mmCIF file of C-alpha atoms in Angstrom:
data_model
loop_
_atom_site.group_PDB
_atom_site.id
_atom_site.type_symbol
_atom_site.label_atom_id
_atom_site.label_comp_id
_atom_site.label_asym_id
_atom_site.label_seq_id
_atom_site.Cartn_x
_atom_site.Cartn_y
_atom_site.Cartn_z
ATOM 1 C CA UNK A 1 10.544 26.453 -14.157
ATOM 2 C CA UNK A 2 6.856 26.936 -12.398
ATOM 3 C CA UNK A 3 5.007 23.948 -13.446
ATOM 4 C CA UNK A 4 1.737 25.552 -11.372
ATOM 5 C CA UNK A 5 0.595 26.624 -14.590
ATOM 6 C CA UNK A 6 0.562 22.883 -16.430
ATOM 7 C CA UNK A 7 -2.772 21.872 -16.594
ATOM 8 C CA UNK A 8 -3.573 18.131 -17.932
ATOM 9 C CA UNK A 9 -5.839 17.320 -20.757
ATOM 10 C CA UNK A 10 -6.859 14.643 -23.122
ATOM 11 C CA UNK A 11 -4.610 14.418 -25.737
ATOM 12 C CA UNK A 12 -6.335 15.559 -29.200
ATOM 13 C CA UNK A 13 -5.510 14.793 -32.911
ATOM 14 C CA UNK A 14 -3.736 18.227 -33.308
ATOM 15 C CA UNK A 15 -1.162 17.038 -30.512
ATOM 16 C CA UNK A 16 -0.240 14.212 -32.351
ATOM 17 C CA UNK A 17 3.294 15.974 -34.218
ATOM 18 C CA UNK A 18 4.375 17.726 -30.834
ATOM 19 C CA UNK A 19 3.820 14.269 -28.810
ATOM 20 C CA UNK A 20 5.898 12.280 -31.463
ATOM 21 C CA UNK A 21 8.511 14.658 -30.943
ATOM 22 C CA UNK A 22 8.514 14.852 -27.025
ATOM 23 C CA UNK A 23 8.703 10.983 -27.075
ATOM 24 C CA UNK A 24 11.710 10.911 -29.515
ATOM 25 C CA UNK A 25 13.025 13.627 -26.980
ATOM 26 C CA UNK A 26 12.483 11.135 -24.602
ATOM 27 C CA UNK A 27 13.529 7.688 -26.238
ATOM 28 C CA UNK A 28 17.385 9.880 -26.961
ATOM 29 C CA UNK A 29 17.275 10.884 -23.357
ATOM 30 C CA UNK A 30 17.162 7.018 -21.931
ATOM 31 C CA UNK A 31 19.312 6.216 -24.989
ATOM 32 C CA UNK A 32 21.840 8.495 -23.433
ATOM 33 C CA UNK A 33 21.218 6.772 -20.007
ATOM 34 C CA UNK A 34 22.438 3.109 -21.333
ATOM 35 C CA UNK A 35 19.116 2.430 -21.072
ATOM 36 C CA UNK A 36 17.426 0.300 -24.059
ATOM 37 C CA UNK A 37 13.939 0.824 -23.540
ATOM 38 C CA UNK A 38 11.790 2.339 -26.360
ATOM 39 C CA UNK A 39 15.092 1.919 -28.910
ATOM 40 C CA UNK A 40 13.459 -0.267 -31.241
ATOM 41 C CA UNK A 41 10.628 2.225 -32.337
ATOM 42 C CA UNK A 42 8.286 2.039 -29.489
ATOM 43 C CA UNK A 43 5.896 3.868 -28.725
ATOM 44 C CA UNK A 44 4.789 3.548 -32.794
ATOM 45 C CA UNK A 45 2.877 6.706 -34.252
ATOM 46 C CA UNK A 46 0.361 4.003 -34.711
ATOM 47 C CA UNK A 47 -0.531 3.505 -30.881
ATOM 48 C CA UNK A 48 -0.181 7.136 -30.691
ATOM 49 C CA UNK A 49 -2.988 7.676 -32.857
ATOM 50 C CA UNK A 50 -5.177 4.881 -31.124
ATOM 51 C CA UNK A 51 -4.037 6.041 -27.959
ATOM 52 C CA UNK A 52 -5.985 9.840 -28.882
ATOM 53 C CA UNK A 53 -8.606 8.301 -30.679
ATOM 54 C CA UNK A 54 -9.360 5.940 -27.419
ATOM 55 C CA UNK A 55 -8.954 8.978 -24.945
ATOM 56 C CA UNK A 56 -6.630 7.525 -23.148
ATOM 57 C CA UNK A 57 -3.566 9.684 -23.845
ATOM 58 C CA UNK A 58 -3.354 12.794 -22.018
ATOM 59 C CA UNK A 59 -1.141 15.660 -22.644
ATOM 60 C CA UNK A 60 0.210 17.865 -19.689
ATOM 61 C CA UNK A 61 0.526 21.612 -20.997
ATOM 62 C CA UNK A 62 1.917 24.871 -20.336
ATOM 63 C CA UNK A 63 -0.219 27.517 -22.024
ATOM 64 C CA UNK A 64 0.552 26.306 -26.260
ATOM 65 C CA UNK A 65 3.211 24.097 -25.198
ATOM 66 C CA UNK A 66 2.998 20.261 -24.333
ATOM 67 C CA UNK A 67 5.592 19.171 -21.496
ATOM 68 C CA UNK A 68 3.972 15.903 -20.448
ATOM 69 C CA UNK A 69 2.373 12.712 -22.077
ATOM 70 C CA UNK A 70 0.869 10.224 -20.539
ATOM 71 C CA UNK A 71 -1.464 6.935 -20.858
ATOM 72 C CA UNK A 72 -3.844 6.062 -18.311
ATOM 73 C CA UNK A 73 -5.810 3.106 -19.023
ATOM 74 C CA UNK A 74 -8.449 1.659 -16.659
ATOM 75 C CA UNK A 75 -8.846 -1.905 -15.916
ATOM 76 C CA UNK A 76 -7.263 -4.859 -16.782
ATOM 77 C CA UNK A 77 -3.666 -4.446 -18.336
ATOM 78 C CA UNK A 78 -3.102 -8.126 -20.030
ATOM 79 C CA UNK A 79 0.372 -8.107 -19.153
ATOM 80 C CA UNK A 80 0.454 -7.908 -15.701
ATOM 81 C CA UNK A 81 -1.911 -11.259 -15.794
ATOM 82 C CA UNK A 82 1.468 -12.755 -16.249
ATOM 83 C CA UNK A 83 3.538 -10.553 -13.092
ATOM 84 C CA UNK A 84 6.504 -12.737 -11.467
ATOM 85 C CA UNK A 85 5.628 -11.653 -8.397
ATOM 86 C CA UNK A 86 1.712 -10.910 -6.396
ATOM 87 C CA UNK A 87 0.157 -7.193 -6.818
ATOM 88 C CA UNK A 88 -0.954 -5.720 -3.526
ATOM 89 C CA UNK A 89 -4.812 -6.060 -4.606
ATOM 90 C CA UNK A 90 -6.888 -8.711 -7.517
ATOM 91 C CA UNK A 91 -9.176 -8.251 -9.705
ATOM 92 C CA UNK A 92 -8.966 -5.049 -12.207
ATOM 93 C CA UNK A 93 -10.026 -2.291 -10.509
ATOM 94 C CA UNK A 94 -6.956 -0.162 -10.960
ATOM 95 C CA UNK A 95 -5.679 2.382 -13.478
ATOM 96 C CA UNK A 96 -2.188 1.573 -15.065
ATOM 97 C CA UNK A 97 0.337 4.644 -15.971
ATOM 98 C CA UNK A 98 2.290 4.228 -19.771
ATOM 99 C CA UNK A 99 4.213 5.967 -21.908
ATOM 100 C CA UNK A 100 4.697 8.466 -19.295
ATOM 101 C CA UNK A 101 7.366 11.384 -20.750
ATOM 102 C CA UNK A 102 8.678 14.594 -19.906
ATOM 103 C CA UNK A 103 9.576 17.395 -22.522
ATOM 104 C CA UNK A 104 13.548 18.146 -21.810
ATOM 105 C CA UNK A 105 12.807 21.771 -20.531
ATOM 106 C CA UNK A 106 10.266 20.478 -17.462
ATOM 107 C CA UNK A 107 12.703 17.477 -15.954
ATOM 108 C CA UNK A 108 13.166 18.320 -12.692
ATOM 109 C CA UNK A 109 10.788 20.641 -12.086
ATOM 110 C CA UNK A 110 8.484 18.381 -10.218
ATOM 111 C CA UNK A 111 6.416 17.596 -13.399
ATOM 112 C CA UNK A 112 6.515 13.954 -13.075
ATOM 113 C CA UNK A 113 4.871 14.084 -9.724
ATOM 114 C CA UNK A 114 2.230 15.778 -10.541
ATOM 115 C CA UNK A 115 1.626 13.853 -13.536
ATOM 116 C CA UNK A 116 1.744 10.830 -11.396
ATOM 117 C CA UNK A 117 -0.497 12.804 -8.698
ATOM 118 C CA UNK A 118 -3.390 13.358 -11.417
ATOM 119 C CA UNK A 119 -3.413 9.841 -12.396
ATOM 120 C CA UNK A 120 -4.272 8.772 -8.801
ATOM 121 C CA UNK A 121 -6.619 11.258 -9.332
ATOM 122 C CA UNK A 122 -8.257 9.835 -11.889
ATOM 123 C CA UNK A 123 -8.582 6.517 -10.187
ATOM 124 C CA UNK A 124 -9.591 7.903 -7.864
ATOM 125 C CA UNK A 125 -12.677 9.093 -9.572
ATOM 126 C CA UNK A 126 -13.682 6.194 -11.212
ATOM 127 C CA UNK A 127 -13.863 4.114 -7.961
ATOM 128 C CA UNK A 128 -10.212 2.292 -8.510
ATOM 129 C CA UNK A 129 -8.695 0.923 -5.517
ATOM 130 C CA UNK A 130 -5.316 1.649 -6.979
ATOM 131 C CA UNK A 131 -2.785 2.362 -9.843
ATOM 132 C CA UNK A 132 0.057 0.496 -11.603
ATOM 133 C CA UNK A 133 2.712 1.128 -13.731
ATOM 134 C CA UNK A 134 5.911 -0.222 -14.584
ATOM 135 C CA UNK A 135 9.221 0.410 -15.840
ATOM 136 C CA UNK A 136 13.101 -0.684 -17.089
ATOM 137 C CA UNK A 137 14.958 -2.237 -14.472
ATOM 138 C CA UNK A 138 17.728 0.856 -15.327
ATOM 139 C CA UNK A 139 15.569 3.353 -15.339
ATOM 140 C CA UNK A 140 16.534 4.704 -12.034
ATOM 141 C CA UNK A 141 14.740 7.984 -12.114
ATOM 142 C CA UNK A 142 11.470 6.469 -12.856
ATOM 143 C CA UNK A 143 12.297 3.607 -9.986
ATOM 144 C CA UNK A 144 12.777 6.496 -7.200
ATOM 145 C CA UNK A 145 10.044 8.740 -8.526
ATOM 146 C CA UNK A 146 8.055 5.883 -8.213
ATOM 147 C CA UNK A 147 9.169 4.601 -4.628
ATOM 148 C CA UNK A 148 9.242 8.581 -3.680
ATOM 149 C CA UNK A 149 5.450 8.792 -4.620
ATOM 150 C CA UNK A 150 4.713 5.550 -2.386
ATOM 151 C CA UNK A 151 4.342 2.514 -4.649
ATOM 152 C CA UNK A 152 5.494 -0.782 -4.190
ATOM 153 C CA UNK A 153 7.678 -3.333 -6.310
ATOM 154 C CA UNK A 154 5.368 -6.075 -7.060
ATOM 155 C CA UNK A 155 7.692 -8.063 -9.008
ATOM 156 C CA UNK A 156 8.343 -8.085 -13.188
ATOM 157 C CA UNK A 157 6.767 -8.132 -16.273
ATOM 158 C CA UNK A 158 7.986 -9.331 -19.876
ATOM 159 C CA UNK A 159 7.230 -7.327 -22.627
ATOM 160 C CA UNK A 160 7.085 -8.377 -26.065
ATOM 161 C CA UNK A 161 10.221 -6.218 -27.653
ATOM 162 C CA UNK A 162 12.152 -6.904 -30.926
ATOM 163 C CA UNK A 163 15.426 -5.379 -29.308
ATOM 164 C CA UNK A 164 16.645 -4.927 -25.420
ATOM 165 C CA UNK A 165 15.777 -6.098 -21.794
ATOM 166 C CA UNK A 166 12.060 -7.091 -21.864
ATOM 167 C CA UNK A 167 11.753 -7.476 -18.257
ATOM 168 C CA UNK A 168 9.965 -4.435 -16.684
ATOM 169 C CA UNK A 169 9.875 -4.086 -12.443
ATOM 170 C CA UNK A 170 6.021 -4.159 -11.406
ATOM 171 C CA UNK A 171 4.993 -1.122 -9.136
ATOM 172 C CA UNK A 172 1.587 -0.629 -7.592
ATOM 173 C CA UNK A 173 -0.009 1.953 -5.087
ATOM 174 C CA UNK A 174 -2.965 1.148 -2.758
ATOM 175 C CA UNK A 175 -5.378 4.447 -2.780
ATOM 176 C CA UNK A 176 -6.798 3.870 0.144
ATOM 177 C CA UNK A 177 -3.760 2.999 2.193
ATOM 178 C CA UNK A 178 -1.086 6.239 0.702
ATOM 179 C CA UNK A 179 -1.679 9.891 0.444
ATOM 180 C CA UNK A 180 -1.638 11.154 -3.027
ATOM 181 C CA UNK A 181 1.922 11.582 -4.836
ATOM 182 C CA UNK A 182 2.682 15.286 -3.383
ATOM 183 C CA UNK A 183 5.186 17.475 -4.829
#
């Protein structure tokens, strides 16, 4: 599948049905993985609506159809106050990547990267020295798309969860020291 055609935006109160669906698409694919992230109800249709009313949730589509999802928030991300571990830079001039998912049809096609590439992107434009995200310590596709687009483990995170492995490996890119996540 071409993904030259996707073209991000910010996700909009109409989106809200076909991005619930994409992420239960997504919570039974790492379900089918062994992995137990997002199996106790996370993301909630709750932060899904703040997420769109904040414009901070983008949506990554292909003409009609929505084949990406994605949170970028700028600044401080209270969580990783708490990193086992040291980030590569202080202070909170970076962007942090969540609730990143991938409709079914578009895995593999490269999507991811360039999902990934327009959030350095948008650092990039706000002055951010670099971008963070982080992820299940089984979820080996996001661990090598991450390494693949140039960030480095920082260490782990604990997340709050009512069911599963709360610990989350810490990843972090420099801007000004990488290229931009090519595909």
């Amino acid at each position: 599948m071409n993904t030259s055609n996707i073209r991000p935006r910010r996700a909009q109160a109409g989106d809200f049905d076909a991005i619930l669906a994409l992420l239960d698409h997504a919570r039974a694919a790492i379900r089918t993985l062994g992995i137990d992230q997002w199996q106790d109800g996370y993301p909630e249709p709750e932060l899904i609506r703040e997420d769109i009313a904040l414009q901070r949730g983008w949506v990554f589509v292909d003409g009609e159809a929505i084949a990406g999802y994605a949170v970028l928030l700028s600044g401080r991300e209270p969580v990783y106050d708490a990193l086992d571990g040291a980030w590569l830079t202080l202070g909170d001039r970076y962007l942090t990547i969540h609730r990143m998912a991938i409709d079914d049809g578009y895995r593999g096609t490269g999507l991811s990267r360039q999902m990934i590439a327009f959030a350095e992107e948008q650092a990039r434009s706000q002055s951010l020295i670099s971008v963070r995200a982080d992820t299940h310590r089984g979820n080996l596709a996001m661990r090598g798309l991450m390494k693949n687009c140039g960030y480095e483990i920082c260490g782990e995170v604990r997340y709050d969860v009512t069911a599963g492995d709360p610990i989350r490996v810490a990843y972090e890119k420099v801007l000004e020291k990488n290229v931009p996540c090519g595909f």
